[in-house]
mmCIF file of C-alpha atoms in Angstrom:
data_model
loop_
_atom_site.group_PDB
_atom_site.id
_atom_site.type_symbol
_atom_site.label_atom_id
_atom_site.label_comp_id
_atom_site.label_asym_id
_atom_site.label_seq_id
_atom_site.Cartn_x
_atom_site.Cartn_y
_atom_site.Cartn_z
ATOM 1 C CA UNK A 1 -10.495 31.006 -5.311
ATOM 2 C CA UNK A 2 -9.205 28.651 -8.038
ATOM 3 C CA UNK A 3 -6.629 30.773 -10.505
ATOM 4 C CA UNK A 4 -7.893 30.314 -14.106
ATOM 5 C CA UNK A 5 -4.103 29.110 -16.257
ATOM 6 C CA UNK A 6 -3.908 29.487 -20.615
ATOM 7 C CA UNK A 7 -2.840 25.544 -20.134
ATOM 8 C CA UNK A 8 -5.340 22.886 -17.554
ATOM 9 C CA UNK A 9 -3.975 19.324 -17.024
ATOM 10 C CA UNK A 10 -6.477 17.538 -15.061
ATOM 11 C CA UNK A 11 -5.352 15.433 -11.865
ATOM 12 C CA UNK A 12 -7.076 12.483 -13.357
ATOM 13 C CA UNK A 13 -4.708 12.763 -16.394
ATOM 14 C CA UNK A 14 -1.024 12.056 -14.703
ATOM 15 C CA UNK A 15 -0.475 9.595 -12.418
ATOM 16 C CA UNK A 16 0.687 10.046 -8.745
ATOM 17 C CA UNK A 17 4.243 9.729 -9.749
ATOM 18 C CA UNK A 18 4.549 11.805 -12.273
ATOM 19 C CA UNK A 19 3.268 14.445 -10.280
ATOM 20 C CA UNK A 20 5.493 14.541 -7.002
ATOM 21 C CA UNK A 21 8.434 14.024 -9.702
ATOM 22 C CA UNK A 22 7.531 17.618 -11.412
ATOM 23 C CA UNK A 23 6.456 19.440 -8.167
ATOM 24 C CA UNK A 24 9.928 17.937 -6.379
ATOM 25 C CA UNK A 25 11.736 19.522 -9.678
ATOM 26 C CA UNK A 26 10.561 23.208 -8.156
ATOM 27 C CA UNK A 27 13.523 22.204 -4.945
ATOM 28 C CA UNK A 28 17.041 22.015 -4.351
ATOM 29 C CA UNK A 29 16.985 18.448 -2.828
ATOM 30 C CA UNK A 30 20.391 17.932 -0.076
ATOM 31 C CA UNK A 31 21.574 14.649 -0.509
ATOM 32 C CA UNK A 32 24.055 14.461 2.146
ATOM 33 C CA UNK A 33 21.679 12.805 4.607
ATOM 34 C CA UNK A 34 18.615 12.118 2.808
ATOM 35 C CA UNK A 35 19.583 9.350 0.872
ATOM 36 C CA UNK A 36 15.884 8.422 -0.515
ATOM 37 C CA UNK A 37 13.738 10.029 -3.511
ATOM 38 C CA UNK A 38 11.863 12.571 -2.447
ATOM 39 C CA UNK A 39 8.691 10.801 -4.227
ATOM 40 C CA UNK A 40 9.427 8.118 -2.162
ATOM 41 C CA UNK A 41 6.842 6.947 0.770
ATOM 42 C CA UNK A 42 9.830 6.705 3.304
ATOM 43 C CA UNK A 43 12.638 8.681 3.679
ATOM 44 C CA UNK A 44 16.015 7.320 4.426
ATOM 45 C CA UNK A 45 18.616 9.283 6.745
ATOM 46 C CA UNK A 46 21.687 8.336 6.931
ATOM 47 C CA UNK A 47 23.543 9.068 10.223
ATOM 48 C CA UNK A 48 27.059 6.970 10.560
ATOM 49 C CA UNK A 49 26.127 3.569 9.744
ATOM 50 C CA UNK A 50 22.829 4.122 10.634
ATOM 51 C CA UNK A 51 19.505 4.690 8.755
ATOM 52 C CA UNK A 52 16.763 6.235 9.972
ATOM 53 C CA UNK A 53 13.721 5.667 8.225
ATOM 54 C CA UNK A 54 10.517 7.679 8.663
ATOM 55 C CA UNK A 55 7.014 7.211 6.727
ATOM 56 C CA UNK A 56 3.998 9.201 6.935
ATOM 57 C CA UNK A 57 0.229 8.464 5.592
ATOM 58 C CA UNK A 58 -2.808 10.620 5.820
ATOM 59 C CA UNK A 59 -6.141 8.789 5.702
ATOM 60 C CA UNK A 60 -9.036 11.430 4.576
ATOM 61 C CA UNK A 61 -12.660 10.908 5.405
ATOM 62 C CA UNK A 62 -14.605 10.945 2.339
ATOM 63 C CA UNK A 63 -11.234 9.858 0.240
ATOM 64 C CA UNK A 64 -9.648 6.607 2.025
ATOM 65 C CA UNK A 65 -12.701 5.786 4.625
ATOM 66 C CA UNK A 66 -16.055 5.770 5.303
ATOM 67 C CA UNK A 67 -18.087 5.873 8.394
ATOM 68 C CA UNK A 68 -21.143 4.396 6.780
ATOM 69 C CA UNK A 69 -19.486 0.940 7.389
ATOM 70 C CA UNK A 70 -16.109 1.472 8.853
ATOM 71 C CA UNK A 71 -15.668 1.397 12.102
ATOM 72 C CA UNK A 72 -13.773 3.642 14.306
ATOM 73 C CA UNK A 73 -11.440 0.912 16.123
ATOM 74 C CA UNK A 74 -10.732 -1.029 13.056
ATOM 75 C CA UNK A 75 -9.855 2.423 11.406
ATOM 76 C CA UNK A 76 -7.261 3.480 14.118
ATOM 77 C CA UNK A 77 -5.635 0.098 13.939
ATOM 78 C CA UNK A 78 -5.625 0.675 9.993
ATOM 79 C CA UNK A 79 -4.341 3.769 10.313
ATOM 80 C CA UNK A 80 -1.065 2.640 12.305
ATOM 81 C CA UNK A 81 -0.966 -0.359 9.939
ATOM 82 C CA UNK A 82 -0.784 1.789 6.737
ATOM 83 C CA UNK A 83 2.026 3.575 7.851
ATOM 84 C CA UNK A 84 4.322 0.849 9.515
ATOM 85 C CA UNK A 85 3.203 -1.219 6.518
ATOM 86 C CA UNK A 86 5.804 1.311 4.180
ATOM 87 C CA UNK A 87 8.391 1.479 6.670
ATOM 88 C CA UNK A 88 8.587 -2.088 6.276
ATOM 89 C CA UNK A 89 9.131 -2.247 2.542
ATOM 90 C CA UNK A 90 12.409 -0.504 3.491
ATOM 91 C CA UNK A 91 13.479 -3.334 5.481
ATOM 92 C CA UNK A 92 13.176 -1.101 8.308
ATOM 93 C CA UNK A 93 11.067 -2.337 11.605
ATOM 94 C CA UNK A 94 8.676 0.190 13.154
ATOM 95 C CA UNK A 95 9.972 1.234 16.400
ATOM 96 C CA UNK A 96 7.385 4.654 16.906
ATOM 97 C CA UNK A 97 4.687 6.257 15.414
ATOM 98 C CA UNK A 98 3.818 10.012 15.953
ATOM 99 C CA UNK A 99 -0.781 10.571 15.788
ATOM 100 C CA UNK A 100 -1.980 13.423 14.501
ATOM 101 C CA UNK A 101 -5.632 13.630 13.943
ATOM 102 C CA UNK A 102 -8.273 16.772 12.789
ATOM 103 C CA UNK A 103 -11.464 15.841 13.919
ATOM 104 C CA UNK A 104 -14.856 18.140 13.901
ATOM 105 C CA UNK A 105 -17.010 18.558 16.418
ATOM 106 C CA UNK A 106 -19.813 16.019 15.123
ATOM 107 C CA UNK A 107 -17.121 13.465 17.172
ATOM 108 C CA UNK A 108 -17.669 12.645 20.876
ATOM 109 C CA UNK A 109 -14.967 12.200 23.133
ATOM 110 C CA UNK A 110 -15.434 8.146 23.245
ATOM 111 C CA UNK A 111 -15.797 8.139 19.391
ATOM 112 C CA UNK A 112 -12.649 9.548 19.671
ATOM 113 C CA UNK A 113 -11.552 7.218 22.098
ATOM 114 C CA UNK A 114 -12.438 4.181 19.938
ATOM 115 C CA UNK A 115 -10.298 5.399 17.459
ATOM 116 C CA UNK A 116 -7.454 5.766 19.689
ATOM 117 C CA UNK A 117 -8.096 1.847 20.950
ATOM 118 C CA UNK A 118 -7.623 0.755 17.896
ATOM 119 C CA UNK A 119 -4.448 2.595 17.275
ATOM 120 C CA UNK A 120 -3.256 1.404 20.349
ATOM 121 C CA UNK A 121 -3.953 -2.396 19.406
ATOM 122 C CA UNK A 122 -2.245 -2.246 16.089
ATOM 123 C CA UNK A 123 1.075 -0.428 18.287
ATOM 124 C CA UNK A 124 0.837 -3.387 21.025
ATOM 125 C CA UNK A 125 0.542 -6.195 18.309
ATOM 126 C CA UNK A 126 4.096 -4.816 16.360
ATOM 127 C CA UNK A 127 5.856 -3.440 19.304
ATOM 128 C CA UNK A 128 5.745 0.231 18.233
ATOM 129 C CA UNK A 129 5.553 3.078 20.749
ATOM 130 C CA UNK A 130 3.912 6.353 21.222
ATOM 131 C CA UNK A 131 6.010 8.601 20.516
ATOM 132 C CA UNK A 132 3.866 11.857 19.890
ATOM 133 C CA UNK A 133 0.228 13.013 19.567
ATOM 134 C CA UNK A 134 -1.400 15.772 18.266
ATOM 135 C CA UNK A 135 -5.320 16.628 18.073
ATOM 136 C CA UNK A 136 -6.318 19.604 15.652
ATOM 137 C CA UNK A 137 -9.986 20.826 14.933
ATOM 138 C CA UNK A 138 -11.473 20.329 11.064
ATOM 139 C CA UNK A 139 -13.970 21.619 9.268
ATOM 140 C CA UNK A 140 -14.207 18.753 6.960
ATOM 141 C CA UNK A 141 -14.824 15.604 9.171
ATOM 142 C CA UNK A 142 -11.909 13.123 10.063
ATOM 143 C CA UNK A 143 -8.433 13.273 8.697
ATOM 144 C CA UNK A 144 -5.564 10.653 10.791
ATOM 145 C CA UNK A 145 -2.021 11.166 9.391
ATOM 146 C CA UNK A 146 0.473 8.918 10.807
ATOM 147 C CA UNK A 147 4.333 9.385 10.920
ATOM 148 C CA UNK A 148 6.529 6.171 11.746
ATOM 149 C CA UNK A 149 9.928 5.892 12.662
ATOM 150 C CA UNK A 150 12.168 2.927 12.470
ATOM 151 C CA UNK A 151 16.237 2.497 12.312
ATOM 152 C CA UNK A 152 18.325 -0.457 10.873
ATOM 153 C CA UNK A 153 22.189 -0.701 9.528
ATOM 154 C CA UNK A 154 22.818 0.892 6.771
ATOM 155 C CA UNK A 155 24.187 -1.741 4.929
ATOM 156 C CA UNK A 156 20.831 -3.853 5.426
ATOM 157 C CA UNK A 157 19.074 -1.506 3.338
ATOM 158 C CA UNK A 158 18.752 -2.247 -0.260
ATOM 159 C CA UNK A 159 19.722 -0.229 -2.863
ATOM 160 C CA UNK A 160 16.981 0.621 -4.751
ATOM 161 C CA UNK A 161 17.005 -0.562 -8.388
ATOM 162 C CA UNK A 162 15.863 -4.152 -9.997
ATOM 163 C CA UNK A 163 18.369 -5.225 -12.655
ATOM 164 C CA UNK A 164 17.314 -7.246 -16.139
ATOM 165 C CA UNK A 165 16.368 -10.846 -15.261
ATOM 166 C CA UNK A 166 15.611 -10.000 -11.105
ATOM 167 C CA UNK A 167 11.976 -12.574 -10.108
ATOM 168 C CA UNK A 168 9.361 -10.111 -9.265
ATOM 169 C CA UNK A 169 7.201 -11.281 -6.256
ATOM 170 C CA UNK A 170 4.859 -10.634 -3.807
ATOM 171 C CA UNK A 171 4.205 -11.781 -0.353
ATOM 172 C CA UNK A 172 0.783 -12.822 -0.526
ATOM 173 C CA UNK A 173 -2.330 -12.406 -1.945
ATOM 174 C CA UNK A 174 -4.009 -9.274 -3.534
ATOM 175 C CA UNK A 175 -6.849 -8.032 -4.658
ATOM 176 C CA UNK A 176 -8.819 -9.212 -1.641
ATOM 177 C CA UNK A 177 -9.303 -5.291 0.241
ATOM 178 C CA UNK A 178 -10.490 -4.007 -3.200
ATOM 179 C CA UNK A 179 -13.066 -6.260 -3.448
ATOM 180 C CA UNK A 180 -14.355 -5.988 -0.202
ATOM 181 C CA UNK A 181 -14.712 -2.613 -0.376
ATOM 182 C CA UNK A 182 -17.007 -3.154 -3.614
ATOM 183 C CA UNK A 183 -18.988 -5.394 -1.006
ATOM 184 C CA UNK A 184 -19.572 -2.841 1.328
ATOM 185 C CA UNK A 185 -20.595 -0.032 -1.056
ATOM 186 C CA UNK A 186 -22.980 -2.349 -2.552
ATOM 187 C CA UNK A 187 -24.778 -2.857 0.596
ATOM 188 C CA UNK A 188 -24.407 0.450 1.677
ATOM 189 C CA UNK A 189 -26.402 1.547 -2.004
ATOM 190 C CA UNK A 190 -28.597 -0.627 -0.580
ATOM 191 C CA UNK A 191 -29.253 0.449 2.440
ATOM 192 C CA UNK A 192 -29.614 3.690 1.409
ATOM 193 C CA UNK A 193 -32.246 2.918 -1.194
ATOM 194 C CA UNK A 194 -34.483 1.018 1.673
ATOM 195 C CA UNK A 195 -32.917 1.404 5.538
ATOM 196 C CA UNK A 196 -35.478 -1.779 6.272
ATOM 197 C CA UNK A 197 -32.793 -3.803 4.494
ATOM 198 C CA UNK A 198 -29.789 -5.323 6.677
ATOM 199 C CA UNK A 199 -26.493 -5.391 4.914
ATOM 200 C CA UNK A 200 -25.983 -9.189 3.215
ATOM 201 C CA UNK A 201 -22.105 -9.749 4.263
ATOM 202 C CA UNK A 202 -22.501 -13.493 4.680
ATOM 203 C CA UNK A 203 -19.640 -15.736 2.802
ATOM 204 C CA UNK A 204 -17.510 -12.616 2.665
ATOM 205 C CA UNK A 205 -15.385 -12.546 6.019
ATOM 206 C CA UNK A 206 -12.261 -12.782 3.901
ATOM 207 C CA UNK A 207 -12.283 -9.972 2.062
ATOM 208 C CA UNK A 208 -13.763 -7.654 4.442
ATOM 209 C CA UNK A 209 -11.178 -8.155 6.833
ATOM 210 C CA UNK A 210 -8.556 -7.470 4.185
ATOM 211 C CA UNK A 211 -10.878 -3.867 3.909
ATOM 212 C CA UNK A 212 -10.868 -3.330 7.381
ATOM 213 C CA UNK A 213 -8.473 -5.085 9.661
ATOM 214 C CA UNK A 214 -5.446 -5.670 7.276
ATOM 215 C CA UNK A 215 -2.452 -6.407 8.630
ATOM 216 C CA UNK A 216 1.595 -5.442 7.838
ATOM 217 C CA UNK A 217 4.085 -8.174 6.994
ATOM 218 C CA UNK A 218 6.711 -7.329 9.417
ATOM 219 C CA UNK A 219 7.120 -11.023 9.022
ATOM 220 C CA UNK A 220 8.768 -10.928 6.099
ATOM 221 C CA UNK A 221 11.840 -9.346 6.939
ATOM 222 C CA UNK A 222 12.324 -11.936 9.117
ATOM 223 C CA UNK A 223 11.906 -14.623 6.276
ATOM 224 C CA UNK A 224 14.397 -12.693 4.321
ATOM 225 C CA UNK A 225 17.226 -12.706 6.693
ATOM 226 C CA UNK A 226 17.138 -16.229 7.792
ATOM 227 C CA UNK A 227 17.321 -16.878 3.805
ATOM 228 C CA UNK A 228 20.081 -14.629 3.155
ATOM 229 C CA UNK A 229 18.178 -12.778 0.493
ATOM 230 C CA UNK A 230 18.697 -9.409 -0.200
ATOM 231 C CA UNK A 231 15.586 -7.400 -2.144
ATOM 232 C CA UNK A 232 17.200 -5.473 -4.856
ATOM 233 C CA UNK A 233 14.085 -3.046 -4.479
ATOM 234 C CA UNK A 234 10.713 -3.141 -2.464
ATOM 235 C CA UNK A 235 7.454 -1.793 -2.427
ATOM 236 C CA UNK A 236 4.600 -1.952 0.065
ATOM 237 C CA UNK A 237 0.956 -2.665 -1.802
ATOM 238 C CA UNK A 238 -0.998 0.086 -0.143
ATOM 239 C CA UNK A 239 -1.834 1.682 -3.809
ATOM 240 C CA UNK A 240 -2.651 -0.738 -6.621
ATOM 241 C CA UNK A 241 0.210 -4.020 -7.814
ATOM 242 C CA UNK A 242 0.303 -1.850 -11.097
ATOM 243 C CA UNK A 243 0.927 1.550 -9.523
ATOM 244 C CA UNK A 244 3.878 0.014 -7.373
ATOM 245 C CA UNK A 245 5.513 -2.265 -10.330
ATOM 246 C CA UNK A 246 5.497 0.685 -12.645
ATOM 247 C CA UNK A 247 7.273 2.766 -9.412
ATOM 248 C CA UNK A 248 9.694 0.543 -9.590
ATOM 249 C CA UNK A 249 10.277 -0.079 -12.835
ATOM 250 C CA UNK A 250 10.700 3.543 -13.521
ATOM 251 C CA UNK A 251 12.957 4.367 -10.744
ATOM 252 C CA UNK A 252 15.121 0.860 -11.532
ATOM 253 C CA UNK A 253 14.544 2.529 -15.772
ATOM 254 C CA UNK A 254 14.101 -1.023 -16.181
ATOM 255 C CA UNK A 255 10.392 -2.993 -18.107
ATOM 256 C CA UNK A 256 8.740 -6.211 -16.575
ATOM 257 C CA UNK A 257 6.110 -8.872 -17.687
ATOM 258 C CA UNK A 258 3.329 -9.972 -14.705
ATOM 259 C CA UNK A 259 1.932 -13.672 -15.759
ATOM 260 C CA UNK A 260 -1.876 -13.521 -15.055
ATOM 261 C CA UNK A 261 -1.895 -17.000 -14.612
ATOM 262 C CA UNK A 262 0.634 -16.655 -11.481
ATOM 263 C CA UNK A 263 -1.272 -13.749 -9.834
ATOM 264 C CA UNK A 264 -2.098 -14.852 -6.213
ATOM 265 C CA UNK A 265 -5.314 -14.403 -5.479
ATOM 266 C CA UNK A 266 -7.550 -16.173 -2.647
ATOM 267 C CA UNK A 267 -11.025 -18.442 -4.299
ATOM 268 C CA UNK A 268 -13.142 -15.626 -2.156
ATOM 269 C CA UNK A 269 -11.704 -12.502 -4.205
ATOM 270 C CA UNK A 270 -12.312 -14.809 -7.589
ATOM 271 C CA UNK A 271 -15.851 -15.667 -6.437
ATOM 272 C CA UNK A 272 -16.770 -12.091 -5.466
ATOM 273 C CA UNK A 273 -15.040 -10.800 -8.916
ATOM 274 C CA UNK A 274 -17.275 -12.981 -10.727
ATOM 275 C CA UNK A 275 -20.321 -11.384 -8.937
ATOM 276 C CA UNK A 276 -19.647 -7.880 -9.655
ATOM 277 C CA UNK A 277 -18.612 -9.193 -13.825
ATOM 278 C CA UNK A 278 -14.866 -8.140 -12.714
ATOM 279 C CA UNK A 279 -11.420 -10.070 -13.991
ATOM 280 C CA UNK A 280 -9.851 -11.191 -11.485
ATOM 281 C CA UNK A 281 -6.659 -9.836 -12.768
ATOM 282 C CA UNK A 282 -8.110 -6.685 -12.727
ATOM 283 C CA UNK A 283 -9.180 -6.693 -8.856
ATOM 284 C CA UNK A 284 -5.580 -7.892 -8.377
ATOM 285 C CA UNK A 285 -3.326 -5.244 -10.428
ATOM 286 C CA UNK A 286 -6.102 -2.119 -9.800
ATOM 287 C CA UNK A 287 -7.140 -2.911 -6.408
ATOM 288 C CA UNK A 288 -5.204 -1.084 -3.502
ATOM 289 C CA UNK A 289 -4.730 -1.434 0.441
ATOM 290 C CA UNK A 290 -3.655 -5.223 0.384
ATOM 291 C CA UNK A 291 -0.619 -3.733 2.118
ATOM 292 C CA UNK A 292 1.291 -7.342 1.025
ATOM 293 C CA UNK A 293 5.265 -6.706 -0.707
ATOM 294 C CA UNK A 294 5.675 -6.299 -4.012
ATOM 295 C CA UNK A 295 9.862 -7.001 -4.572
ATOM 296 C CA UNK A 296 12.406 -8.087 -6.857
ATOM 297 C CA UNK A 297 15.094 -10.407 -5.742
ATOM 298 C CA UNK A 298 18.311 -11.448 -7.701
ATOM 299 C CA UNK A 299 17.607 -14.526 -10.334
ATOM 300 C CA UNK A 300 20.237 -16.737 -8.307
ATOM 301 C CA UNK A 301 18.035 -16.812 -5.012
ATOM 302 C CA UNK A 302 14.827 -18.250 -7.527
ATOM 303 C CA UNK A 303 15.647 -21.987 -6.042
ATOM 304 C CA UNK A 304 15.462 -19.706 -2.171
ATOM 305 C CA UNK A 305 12.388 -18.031 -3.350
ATOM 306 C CA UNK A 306 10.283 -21.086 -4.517
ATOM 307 C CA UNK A 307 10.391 -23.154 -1.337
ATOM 308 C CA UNK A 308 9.302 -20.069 0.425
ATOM 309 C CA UNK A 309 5.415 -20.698 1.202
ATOM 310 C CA UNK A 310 4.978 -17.016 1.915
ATOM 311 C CA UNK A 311 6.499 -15.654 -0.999
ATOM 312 C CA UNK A 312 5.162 -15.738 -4.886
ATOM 313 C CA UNK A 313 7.178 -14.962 -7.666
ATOM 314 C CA UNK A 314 4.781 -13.625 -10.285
ATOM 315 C CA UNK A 315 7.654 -12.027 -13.085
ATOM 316 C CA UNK A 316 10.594 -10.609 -14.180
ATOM 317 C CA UNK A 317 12.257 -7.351 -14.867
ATOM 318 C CA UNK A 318 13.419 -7.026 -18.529
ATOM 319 C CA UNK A 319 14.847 -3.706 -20.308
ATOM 320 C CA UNK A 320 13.245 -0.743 -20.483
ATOM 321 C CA UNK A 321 12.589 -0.643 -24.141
ATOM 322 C CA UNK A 322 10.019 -3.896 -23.524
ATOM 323 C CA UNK A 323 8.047 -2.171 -21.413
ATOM 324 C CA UNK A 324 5.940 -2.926 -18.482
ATOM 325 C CA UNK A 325 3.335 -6.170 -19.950
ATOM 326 C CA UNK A 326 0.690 -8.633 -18.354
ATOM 327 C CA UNK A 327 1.063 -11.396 -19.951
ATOM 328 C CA UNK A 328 -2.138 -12.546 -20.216
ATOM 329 C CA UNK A 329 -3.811 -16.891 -20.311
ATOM 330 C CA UNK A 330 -4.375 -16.748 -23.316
ATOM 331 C CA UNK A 331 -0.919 -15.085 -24.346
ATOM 332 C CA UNK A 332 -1.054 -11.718 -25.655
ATOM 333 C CA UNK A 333 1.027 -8.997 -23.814
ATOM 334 C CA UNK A 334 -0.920 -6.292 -22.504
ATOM 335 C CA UNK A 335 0.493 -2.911 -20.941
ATOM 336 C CA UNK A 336 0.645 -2.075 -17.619
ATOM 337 C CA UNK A 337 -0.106 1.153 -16.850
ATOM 338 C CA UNK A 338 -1.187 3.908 -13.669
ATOM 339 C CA UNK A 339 -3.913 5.572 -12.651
ATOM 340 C CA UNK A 340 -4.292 8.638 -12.449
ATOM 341 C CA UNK A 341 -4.140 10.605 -9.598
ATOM 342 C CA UNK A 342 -8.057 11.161 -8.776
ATOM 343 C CA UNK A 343 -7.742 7.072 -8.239
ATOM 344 C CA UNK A 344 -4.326 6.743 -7.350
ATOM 345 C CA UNK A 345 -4.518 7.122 -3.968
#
């Protein structure tokens, strides 16, 4: 039963971050080998010269899925991808991934099995192993929480903290998963209204694989080392552009202006924006599960980042005091800000 408190702050009033920040307040946190935020989405250990890093993500049914439309191979392959997709951010390459799923008993054993096929796909594509499994029953339907592990020197891993002046950019485009999810719950509204009717996903392959089948950029570490550049912080885009700026703004205590104008964002997200009487700035700074990189990078390595075809520097960090700003086409500066936690995810 719910306890009844003199004060209520709604879930939908604070964002994600401001949350785990006043709940990790309630610890003693031992920084001798942790060397990462608790809030963080990976934590760092630090054994020798050696860091260890180690993400988890839960996926909920109901919450981050739904079987109406999604199905079960492309959501075990999205499930290993959403966790190896924060590792990443760390500059850390997957090397193992620990299962654990709570399924009901509406599941069959080859529904099951579907879902492990597509886990295993995502694993064989970025060379991560098995390396523990756990099935639990659930009252509630499906719930997949991944844990991924990953080591790298510890002087390869950056510091966490943009200074004044550092390019903010991402590694491709966004807002593309968003929208396709507003596809698919438009033609599942439909098909609820009339089952005669056959879902219209024509023109939309796009942005319904970015829903679906996304994929990590374990790429980009790569691209990084053979440029010598160094991230001075990092971010993978699995929540929103604007939840992960203003993460990193706030842990760095540093502001930052986004140019609208220099958003990247592929014709078939614009197009389907349009349809549904969205901005496309909006679809690109709200919109969540692109799992692109969101990082900052030292001023001096701008001439580096610009002939980088992957790589799109959309900003800069400024001081705290200016905020975090869009700046908008037709010029006005308008804040950033978070959602709350019912839709920060």
């Amino acid at each position: 039963m719910e306890q009844n408190f003199t004060e209520r702050t709604e879930l939908s009033d604070i964002s994600k971050a401001e949350l785990l920040n006043n709940l990790n307040s309630l610890f003693d946190v031992e920084k001798s080998i942790c060397v990462s935020n608790p809030s963080d989405s990976v934590q760092i250990f630090q054994l020798d010269n050696t860091a260890i890093g180690v993400s988890t993500c839960n996926m909920i049914e109901g919450v981050d899925f739904d079987l109406t439309y999604y199905p079960l191979q492309h959501l075990g392959y999205k499930a290993v991808v959403a966790s190896i997709s924060q590792i990443i951010a760390k500059n850390i390459l997957p090397t193992h991934i620990n299962i654990n799923i709570s399924i009901s008993n509406r599941f069959s054993v080859e529904a099951l099995n579907q879902i492990y096929k597509g886990a295993s796909n995502a694993c064989k594509r970025y060379k991560v192993s098995l390396s523990g499994n756990q099935l639990n029953s659930s009252s509630v339907g499906l719930i997949i929480s991944t844990t991924t592990f990953g080591t790298n020197k510890i002087e390869n891993i950056y510091k966490i903290g943009a200074n004044e002046y550092d390019i903010v950019c991402v590694s491709g485009d966004v807002g593309g998963a968003f929208m396709g999810l507003l596809v698919l719950e438009r033609e599942k509204a439909v098909f609820k209204a009339n089952e005669n009717m056959q879902p219209d996903l024509q023109g939309y392959d796009y942005i319904l694989e970015r829903q679906l089948k996304p994929e990590p950029r374990t790429d980009v570490i790569e691209v990084l080392r053979k440029n010598n550049i160094v991230p001075t912080s990092m971010a993978c885009i699995k929540d929103c552009l604007a939840t992960n700026l203003l993460k990193i703004c706030s842990i760095s205590d540093k502001g930052a202006v986004i140019y609208e104008n220099k958003l990247p964002i592929d014709v078939q997200t614009i197009s389907t924006a349009e349809e549904f009487n969205i901005t496309y700035s909006t679809a690109a700074l709200n919109g969540g599960e692109d799992f692109e990189l969101l990082f900052t990078v030292n001023i001096n390595d701008y001439e580096k980042i610009r002939t980088i075809p992957e790589f799109v520097s959309v900003g800069y960090i400024t001081d705290k005091s200016e905020g975090v700003n869009l700046s908008t086409v037709n010029g006005p500066l308008i804040p950033i800000t978070s959602l709350g936690i019912k839709n920060d995810k």
